Coordinates of N, CA, C and O and ligand atoms in Angstrom, one line a residue:
M14 N -29.6 -25.0 -4.5 CA -28.4 -24.2 -4.6 C -28.8 -22.7 -4.7 O -28.1 -21.9 -4.0
E15 N -29.8 -22.4 -5.4 CA -30.3 -21.0 -5.6 C -30.8 -20.4 -4.2 O -30.5 -19.3 -3.9
K16 N -31.4 -21.3 -3.4 CA -31.9 -21.0 -2.1 C -30.8 -20.6 -1.2 O -30.9 -19.6 -0.4
L17 N -29.7 -21.4 -1.2 CA -28.5 -21.2 -0.4 C -27.9 -19.9 -0.8 O -27.5 -19.1 0.1
R18 N -27.8 -19.6 -2.1 CA -27.2 -18.4 -2.6 C -28.0 -17.2 -2.1 O -27.4 -16.2 -1.6
N19 N -29.3 -17.2 -2.2 CA -30.1 -16.1 -1.7 C -30.0 -15.9 -0.2 O -30.0 -14.8 0.3
K20 N -29.9 -17.0 0.6 CA -29.7 -16.9 2.0 C -28.4 -16.2 2.3 O -28.3 -15.3 3.2
F21 N -27.3 -16.5 1.6 CA -26.0 -15.9 1.8 C -26.1 -14.4 1.4 O -25.5 -13.5 2.1
I22 N -26.8 -14.1 0.3 CA -26.9 -12.7 -0.1 C -27.7 -11.9 1.0 O -27.3 -10.8 1.4
A23 N -28.7 -12.5 1.6 CA -29.5 -11.9 2.7 C -28.6 -11.7 3.9 O -28.7 -10.7 4.6
F24 N -27.8 -12.7 4.2 CA -26.9 -12.6 5.3 C -25.9 -11.5 5.2 O -25.6 -10.7 6.1
M25 N -25.3 -11.3 3.9 CA -24.3 -10.3 3.7 C -24.9 -8.9 3.5 O -24.1 -7.9 3.5
Y26 N -26.2 -8.8 3.4 CA -26.8 -7.4 3.2 C -26.5 -6.5 4.4 O -26.7 -6.9 5.6
G27 N -25.9 -5.3 4.1 CA -25.6 -4.4 5.2 C -24.3 -4.7 5.9 O -23.9 -4.0 6.8
R28 N -23.5 -5.6 5.4 CA -22.2 -6.0 5.9 C -21.1 -5.4 5.0 O -21.4 -5.1 3.8
N29 N -19.9 -5.3 5.6 CA -18.8 -4.7 4.8 C -18.4 -5.5 3.6 O -18.2 -5.0 2.5
G30 N -18.2 -6.8 3.7 CA -17.8 -7.6 2.6 C -16.3 -7.6 2.4 O -15.6 -7.1 3.2
A31 N -15.9 -8.1 1.2 CA -14.4 -8.1 0.9 C -14.0 -6.8 0.2 O -14.2 -6.6 -1.0
D32 N -13.3 -6.0 1.0 CA -12.8 -4.7 0.4 C -11.3 -4.9 0.1 O -10.7 -6.0 0.3
S33 N -10.6 -3.9 -0.3 CA -9.2 -4.0 -0.6 C -8.3 -4.4 0.6 O -7.4 -5.1 0.5
L34 N -8.7 -3.8 1.8 CA -7.9 -4.2 3.0 C -8.1 -5.7 3.3 O -7.1 -6.3 3.7
Y35 N -9.3 -6.2 3.1 CA -9.6 -7.6 3.3 C -8.7 -8.4 2.4 O -8.1 -9.4 2.8
K36 N -8.7 -8.1 1.1 CA -8.0 -8.8 0.1 C -6.5 -8.8 0.4 O -5.8 -9.8 0.3
A37 N -6.0 -7.6 0.8 CA -4.5 -7.5 1.2 C -4.2 -8.4 2.4 O -3.2 -9.0 2.5
S38 N -5.1 -8.4 3.4 CA -4.9 -9.2 4.6 C -4.9 -10.7 4.3 O -4.1 -11.4 4.9
V39 N -5.7 -11.1 3.4 CA -5.8 -12.5 3.0 C -4.5 -12.8 2.3 O -3.9 -13.9 2.5
A40 N -4.0 -11.9 1.4 CA -2.7 -12.1 0.7 C -1.5 -12.3 1.8 O -0.7 -13.1 1.6
V41 N -1.5 -11.4 2.8 CA -0.5 -11.4 3.8 C -0.6 -12.7 4.6 O 0.4 -13.4 4.9
Y42 N -1.9 -13.1 4.8 CA -2.1 -14.4 5.6 C -1.5 -15.6 4.8 O -0.8 -16.4 5.4
F43 N -1.7 -15.6 3.5 CA -1.2 -16.8 2.8 C 0.4 -16.7 2.6 O 1.0 -17.7 2.7
A44 N 0.9 -15.5 2.6 CA 2.4 -15.3 2.6 C 2.9 -15.8 3.9 O 4.0 -16.5 3.9
M45 N 2.2 -15.5 5.0 CA 2.7 -15.9 6.3 C 2.6 -17.4 6.5 O 3.4 -18.1 7.0
A46 N 1.5 -18.0 5.9 CA 1.3 -19.4 5.9 C 2.4 -20.1 5.1 O 2.9 -21.2 5.6
A47 N 2.8 -19.6 4.0 CA 3.8 -20.2 3.2 C 5.2 -20.1 3.9 O 6.0 -21.1 4.0
A48 N 5.4 -19.0 4.6 CA 6.7 -18.8 5.4 C 6.7 -19.7 6.6 O 7.7 -20.3 6.9
N49 N 5.5 -20.0 7.2 CA 5.4 -20.8 8.3 C 5.6 -22.3 8.0 O 5.8 -23.1 8.9
L50 N 5.4 -22.7 6.7 CA 5.7 -24.0 6.4 C 7.2 -24.4 6.6 O 7.5 -25.5 7.0
F51 N 8.0 -23.4 6.5 CA 9.5 -23.6 6.7 C 9.9 -23.2 8.1 O 10.7 -23.9 8.7
L52 N 9.3 -22.1 8.6 CA 9.8 -21.6 9.9 C 9.2 -22.4 11.1 O 9.8 -22.6 12.1
R53 N 7.9 -22.8 10.9 CA 7.2 -23.5 12.0 C 7.2 -22.8 13.3 O 7.6 -23.3 14.4
S54 N 6.9 -21.5 13.2 CA 6.9 -20.6 14.4 C 5.6 -20.5 15.1 O 4.6 -20.3 14.4
A55 N 5.6 -20.6 16.4 CA 4.3 -20.5 17.2 C 3.8 -19.1 17.2 O 2.6 -18.8 17.1
I56 N 4.7 -18.1 17.2 CA 4.4 -16.7 17.2 C 3.7 -16.3 15.9 O 2.7 -15.6 15.9
L57 N 4.3 -16.8 14.8 CA 3.7 -16.6 13.5 C 2.3 -17.2 13.4 O 1.4 -16.6 12.8
S58 N 2.2 -18.4 14.0 CA 0.8 -19.0 14.0 C -0.2 -18.2 14.7 O -1.3 -18.0 14.2
I59 N 0.2 -17.6 15.8 CA -0.7 -16.7 16.6 C -1.0 -15.5 15.8 O -2.2 -15.1 15.8
L60 N 0.0 -14.9 15.2 CA -0.2 -13.7 14.4 C -1.2 -14.0 13.2 O -2.0 -13.2 12.9
M61 N -1.0 -15.2 12.6 CA -1.9 -15.6 11.5 C -3.3 -15.7 12.0 O -4.3 -15.3 11.3
W62 N -3.5 -16.3 13.2 CA -4.9 -16.4 13.7 C -5.5 -15.1 14.0 O -6.7 -14.8 13.7
A63 N -4.7 -14.2 14.6 CA -5.1 -12.8 14.9 C -5.6 -12.1 13.6 O -6.6 -11.5 13.5
L64 N -4.7 -12.3 12.5 CA -5.0 -11.7 11.2 C -6.3 -12.2 10.6 O -7.1 -11.5 10.1
F65 N -6.5 -13.6 10.7 CA -7.6 -14.2 10.2 C -8.9 -13.8 10.9 O -9.9 -13.4 10.3
I66 N -8.8 -13.7 12.3 CA -10.0 -13.2 13.0 C -10.4 -11.8 12.7 O -11.5 -11.4 12.5
W67 N -9.3 -11.0 12.6 CA -9.5 -9.5 12.3 C -10.1 -9.4 10.9 O -11.1 -8.6 10.8
A68 N -9.6 -10.1 9.9 CA -10.1 -10.0 8.6 C -11.5 -10.4 8.5 O -12.3 -9.8 7.8
T69 N -11.8 -11.5 9.2 CA -13.2 -12.1 9.1 C -14.2 -11.1 9.8 O -15.2 -10.9 9.3
F70 N -13.7 -10.6 11.0 CA -14.5 -9.6 11.7 C -14.8 -8.4 10.8 O -16.0 -7.9 10.7
R71 N -13.8 -7.9 10.0 CA -14.0 -6.8 9.1 C -15.0 -7.1 8.0 O -15.8 -6.3 7.6
C72 N -14.9 -8.3 7.5 CA -15.7 -8.7 6.4 C -17.2 -8.8 6.8 O -18.0 -8.3 6.0
F73 N -17.5 -9.3 8.0 CA -18.9 -9.5 8.4 C -19.4 -8.3 9.2 O -20.5 -8.4 9.7
S74 N -18.6 -7.3 9.4 CA -19.0 -6.2 10.3 C -20.1 -5.4 9.6 O -20.1 -5.2 8.4
K75 N -21.0 -4.9 10.5 CA -22.1 -4.1 10.0 C -21.8 -2.6 10.1 O -22.6 -1.8 9.6
N76 N -20.7 -2.3 10.8 CA -20.3 -0.9 10.9 C -19.5 -0.5 9.6 O -18.3 -0.4 9.6
V77 N -20.3 -0.4 8.5 CA -19.7 -0.2 7.2 C -18.9 1.1 7.1 O -17.8 1.2 6.5
Y78 N -19.4 2.2 7.8 CA -18.7 3.5 7.8 C -17.3 3.4 8.4 O -16.4 3.8 7.7
K79 N -17.2 2.8 9.5 CA -15.9 2.6 10.2 C -14.9 1.8 9.3 O -13.7 2.1 9.2
R80 N -15.5 0.7 8.8 CA -14.6 -0.2 8.0 C -14.2 0.5 6.7 O -13.1 0.3 6.2
S81 N -15.1 1.4 6.2 CA -14.7 2.2 5.0 C -13.6 3.1 5.3 O -12.7 3.3 4.4
L82 N -13.6 3.7 6.5 CA -12.5 4.7 6.9 C -11.2 3.9 7.0 O -10.2 4.4 6.5
E83 N -11.3 2.7 7.5 CA -10.0 1.9 7.6 C -9.5 1.5 6.3 O -8.3 1.6 6.0
N84 N -10.4 1.2 5.4 CA -10.0 0.8 4.0 C -9.4 2.0 3.3 O -8.4 1.9 2.6
Q85 N -10.0 3.2 3.4 CA -9.5 4.4 2.8 C -8.1 4.7 3.3 O -7.2 5.1 2.5
A86 N -7.9 4.6 4.6 CA -6.6 4.8 5.2 C -5.6 3.8 4.6 O -4.4 4.2 4.2
F87 N -6.0 2.6 4.4 CA -5.1 1.5 3.8 C -4.8 1.9 2.4 O -3.6 1.8 2.0
L88 N -5.8 2.3 1.6 CA -5.6 2.7 0.2 C -4.6 3.8 0.1 O -3.8 3.8 -0.9
R89 N -4.7 4.8 1.0 CA -3.8 5.9 0.9 C -2.3 5.5 1.1 O -1.4 5.9 0.4
I90 N -2.1 4.6 2.1 CA -0.8 4.0 2.4 C -0.3 3.2 1.2 O 0.9 3.4 0.8
E91 N -1.2 2.4 0.6 CA -0.8 1.6 -0.5 C -0.4 2.4 -1.7 O 0.6 2.1 -2.4
E92 N -1.2 3.5 -1.9 CA -0.9 4.4 -3.1 C 0.5 5.1 -2.9 O 1.2 5.2 -3.8
K93 N 0.7 5.5 -1.7 CA 2.0 6.2 -1.3 C 3.2 5.2 -1.6 O 4.2 5.6 -2.2
A94 N 3.0 4.0 -1.1 CA 4.1 3.0 -1.3 C 4.3 2.6 -2.8 O 5.4 2.5 -3.2
A95 N 3.2 2.5 -3.5 CA 3.3 2.2 -5.0 C 4.0 3.4 -5.7 O 4.8 3.1 -6.6
R96 N 3.6 4.6 -5.3 CA 4.3 5.8 -5.9 C 5.8 5.8 -5.6 O 6.6 6.1 -6.5
K97 N 6.1 5.5 -4.4 CA 7.5 5.5 -4.0 C 8.3 4.4 -4.7 O 9.4 4.6 -5.2
F98 N 7.7 3.2 -4.9 CA 8.3 2.1 -5.6 C 8.5 2.4 -7.0 O 9.6 2.2 -7.6
K99 N 7.5 3.1 -7.7 CA 7.6 3.5 -9.1 C 8.7 4.5 -9.3 O 9.5 4.5 -10.2
M100 N 8.8 5.5 -8.3 CA 9.8 6.5 -8.4 C 11.2 5.9 -8.3 O 12.1 6.2 -9.0
T101 N 11.4 4.9 -7.3 CA 12.7 4.3 -7.2 C 13.0 3.5 -8.4 O 14.2 3.5 -8.9
K102 N 12.1 2.8 -9.0 CA 12.3 2.1 -10.3 C 12.7 3.0 -11.4 O 13.7 2.7 -12.1
T103 N 12.1 4.2 -11.5 CA 12.4 5.1 -12.5 C 13.8 5.7 -12.3 O 14.6 5.8 -13.2
M104 N 14.1 6.0 -11.0 CA 15.5 6.5 -10.7 C 16.6 5.5 -11.0 O 17.7 5.9 -11.4
L105 N 16.3 4.2 -10.9 CA 17.3 3.2 -11.1 C 17.5 2.9 -12.6 O 18.6 2.5 -13.0
T106 N 16.4 3.0 -13.4 CA 16.5 2.7 -14.8 C 16.8 3.9 -15.7 O 17.4 3.6 -16.8
D107 N 16.5 5.1 -15.3 CA 16.7 6.3 -16.1 C 18.2 6.6 -16.1 O 18.7 7.1 -15.0
K108 N 18.9 6.4 -17.2 CA 20.4 6.7 -17.2 C 20.7 8.1 -17.7 O 21.8 8.6 -17.5
E109 N 19.7 8.8 -18.3 CA 20.0 10.1 -18.9 C 19.7 11.2 -17.9 O 20.0 12.4 -18.2
H110 N 19.1 10.9 -16.8 CA 18.7 12.0 -15.8 C 19.2 11.7 -14.4 O 19.5 10.5 -14.1
C111 N 19.3 12.7 -13.7 CA 19.7 12.6 -12.3 C 18.6 13.1 -11.4 O 18.0 14.1 -11.7
Y112 N 18.3 12.4 -10.3 CA 17.1 12.8 -9.5 C 17.6 13.3 -8.2 O 18.4 12.7 -7.5
K113 N 17.2 14.5 -7.9 CA 17.6 15.1 -6.6 C 16.3 15.6 -5.8 O 15.3 16.0 -6.5
K114 N 16.4 15.5 -4.5 CA 15.2 15.8 -3.7 C 15.4 17.3 -3.3 O 16.4 17.7 -2.9
C115 N 14.3 18.0 -3.4 CA 14.3 19.4 -3.0 C 14.4 19.5 -1.5 O 13.6 18.8 -0.8
S116 N 15.3 20.3 -0.9 CA 15.5 20.3 0.5 C 14.4 21.0 1.2 O 14.2 20.9 2.4
H117 N 13.6 21.8 0.5 CA 12.5 22.6 1.1 C 11.2 21.9 1.1 O 10.6 21.8 2.1
C118 N 10.8 21.3 -0.1 CA 9.5 20.7 -0.1 C 9.5 19.2 -0.3 O 8.5 18.5 -0.4
K119 N 10.7 18.6 -0.4 CA 10.9 17.1 -0.6 C 10.4 16.6 -1.9 O 10.3 15.4 -2.1
A120 N 10.2 17.4 -2.9 CA 9.8 17.0 -4.2 C 11.0 16.5 -5.0 O 12.1 17.0 -4.8
Y121 N 10.8 15.6 -5.9 CA 12.0 15.1 -6.7 C 12.1 16.0 -7.9 O 11.2 16.3 -8.6
L122 N 13.4 16.4 -8.2 CA 13.7 17.1 -9.4 C 14.4 16.2 -10.4 O 15.4 15.6 -10.0
R123 N 13.9 16.2 -11.6 CA 14.6 15.4 -12.6 C 15.5 16.3 -13.4 O 15.0 17.2 -14.1
L124 N 16.8 16.1 -13.3 CA 17.8 17.0 -14.0 C 18.6 16.2 -15.0 O 18.8 15.0 -14.8
P125 N 18.9 16.9 -16.1 CA 19.8 16.2 -17.1 C 21.1 15.9 -16.5 O 21.7 16.7 -15.7
K126 N 21.6 14.7 -16.8 CA 22.9 14.2 -16.2 C 24.1 14.9 -16.9 O 24.7 14.4 -17.8
R127 N 24.5 16.1 -16.4 CA 25.7 16.8 -16.8 C 26.5 17.1 -15.6 O 26.0 17.7 -14.7
S128 N 27.7 16.6 -15.6 CA 28.5 16.7 -14.4 C 28.9 18.2 -14.1 O 29.0 19.0 -15.0
G129 N 29.1 18.5 -12.8 CA 29.4 19.8 -12.4 C 28.4 20.3 -11.4 O 27.5 19.6 -10.9
T130 N 28.6 21.6 -11.0 CA 27.7 22.2 -10.0 C 26.8 23.1 -10.7 O 27.2 24.0 -11.5
H131 N 25.5 22.9 -10.5 CA 24.4 23.7 -11.2 C 23.5 24.3 -10.2 O 23.4 23.9 -9.0
T132 N 22.7 25.3 -10.6 CA 21.7 25.9 -9.8 C 20.3 25.5 -10.5 O 20.1 25.7 -11.7
A133 N 19.5 24.9 -9.7 CA 18.2 24.4 -10.2 C 17.1 25.1 -9.4 O 17.3 25.4 -8.2
V134 N 16.0 25.4 -10.0 CA 14.8 26.0 -9.3 C 13.7 24.9 -9.2 O 13.3 24.3 -10.2
C135 N 13.3 24.7 -8.0 CA 12.2 23.7 -7.8 C 10.9 24.2 -8.4 O 10.5 25.3 -8.1
P136 N 10.3 23.4 -9.3 CA 9.1 23.8 -10.0 C 7.9 23.8 -9.0 O 6.9 24.5 -9.3
K137 N 8.0 23.1 -7.9 CA 6.9 23.0 -7.0 C 6.8 24.2 -6.0 O 5.8 24.8 -5.8
C138 N 8.0 24.5 -5.4 CA 8.0 25.6 -4.4 C 8.9 26.8 -4.8 O 8.8 27.8 -4.1
G139 N 9.6 26.7 -5.9 CA 10.4 27.9 -6.3 C 11.7 28.1 -5.6 O 12.4 29.1 -5.8
E140 N 12.1 27.1 -4.8 CA 13.4 27.2 -4.0 C 14.5 27.0 -5.0 O 14.5 26.1 -5.9
K141 N 15.6 27.8 -4.8 CA 16.8 27.7 -5.6 C 17.7 26.7 -4.9 O 18.0 26.9 -3.7
L142 N 18.2 25.7 -5.7 CA 19.0 24.7 -5.1 C 20.3 24.6 -5.9 O 20.4 24.8 -7.1
T143 N 21.4 24.4 -5.1 CA 22.7 24.2 -5.7 C 22.9 22.6 -5.8 O 22.9 22.0 -4.7
V144 N 23.0 22.1 -7.0 CA 23.1 20.7 -7.2 C 24.4 20.3 -7.8 O 24.9 20.9 -8.8
R145 N 25.0 19.3 -7.2 CA 26.3 18.8 -7.7 C 26.1 17.5 -8.3 O 25.6 16.5 -7.6
I146 N 26.4 17.4 -9.6 CA 26.2 16.1 -10.3 C 27.6 15.5 -10.7 O 28.4 16.2 -11.3
R147 N 27.8 14.3 -10.3 CA 29.1 13.6 -10.6 C 29.1 13.0 -12.0 O 28.1 12.6 -12.5
Ligands
ZN16 ZN1 10.7 22.4 -3.6

C-alpha cells in the first residue's frame, strides 16, 4: 500500500492537482448528475462528460502556471459573487438603513432610513447625491 502511495505521489509531482476551480467543477458535476437523474437529458450528459474531461485534464496538467492563472481568475469571480450575495443579504435583512448605489462610482451608500429627500456625499468618490427615501 505504501509503495502504491509513493508511486501516486511521484506521478502527481509537478502536476496541478486539485485546486479551487477543480473542486468547484466537481461540485457542479455532481449537481448536474443529480439534476440529470430527473431530466435524463442527452445534452446535459454531454456537458457532464466535457466538464469531467476538462476537470481531469486540469488536475493532471503539468502547465501549472497556466492552470494557476485560470484558478486565480475563478477565485476573483467567486469572491465578487460572494461579496454581491453578502451585500444583497445585508440589504434584505437590515431594516434600519436604506442602501443606495452611487451613480458615479457604483459604491453602495448605507443611509439611515428617514423618509424624505436628502443630500448625501459618497465617501468613496465625493459625489453629491440627491436621495429620496420612502
Ligand atoms: Zn461614489
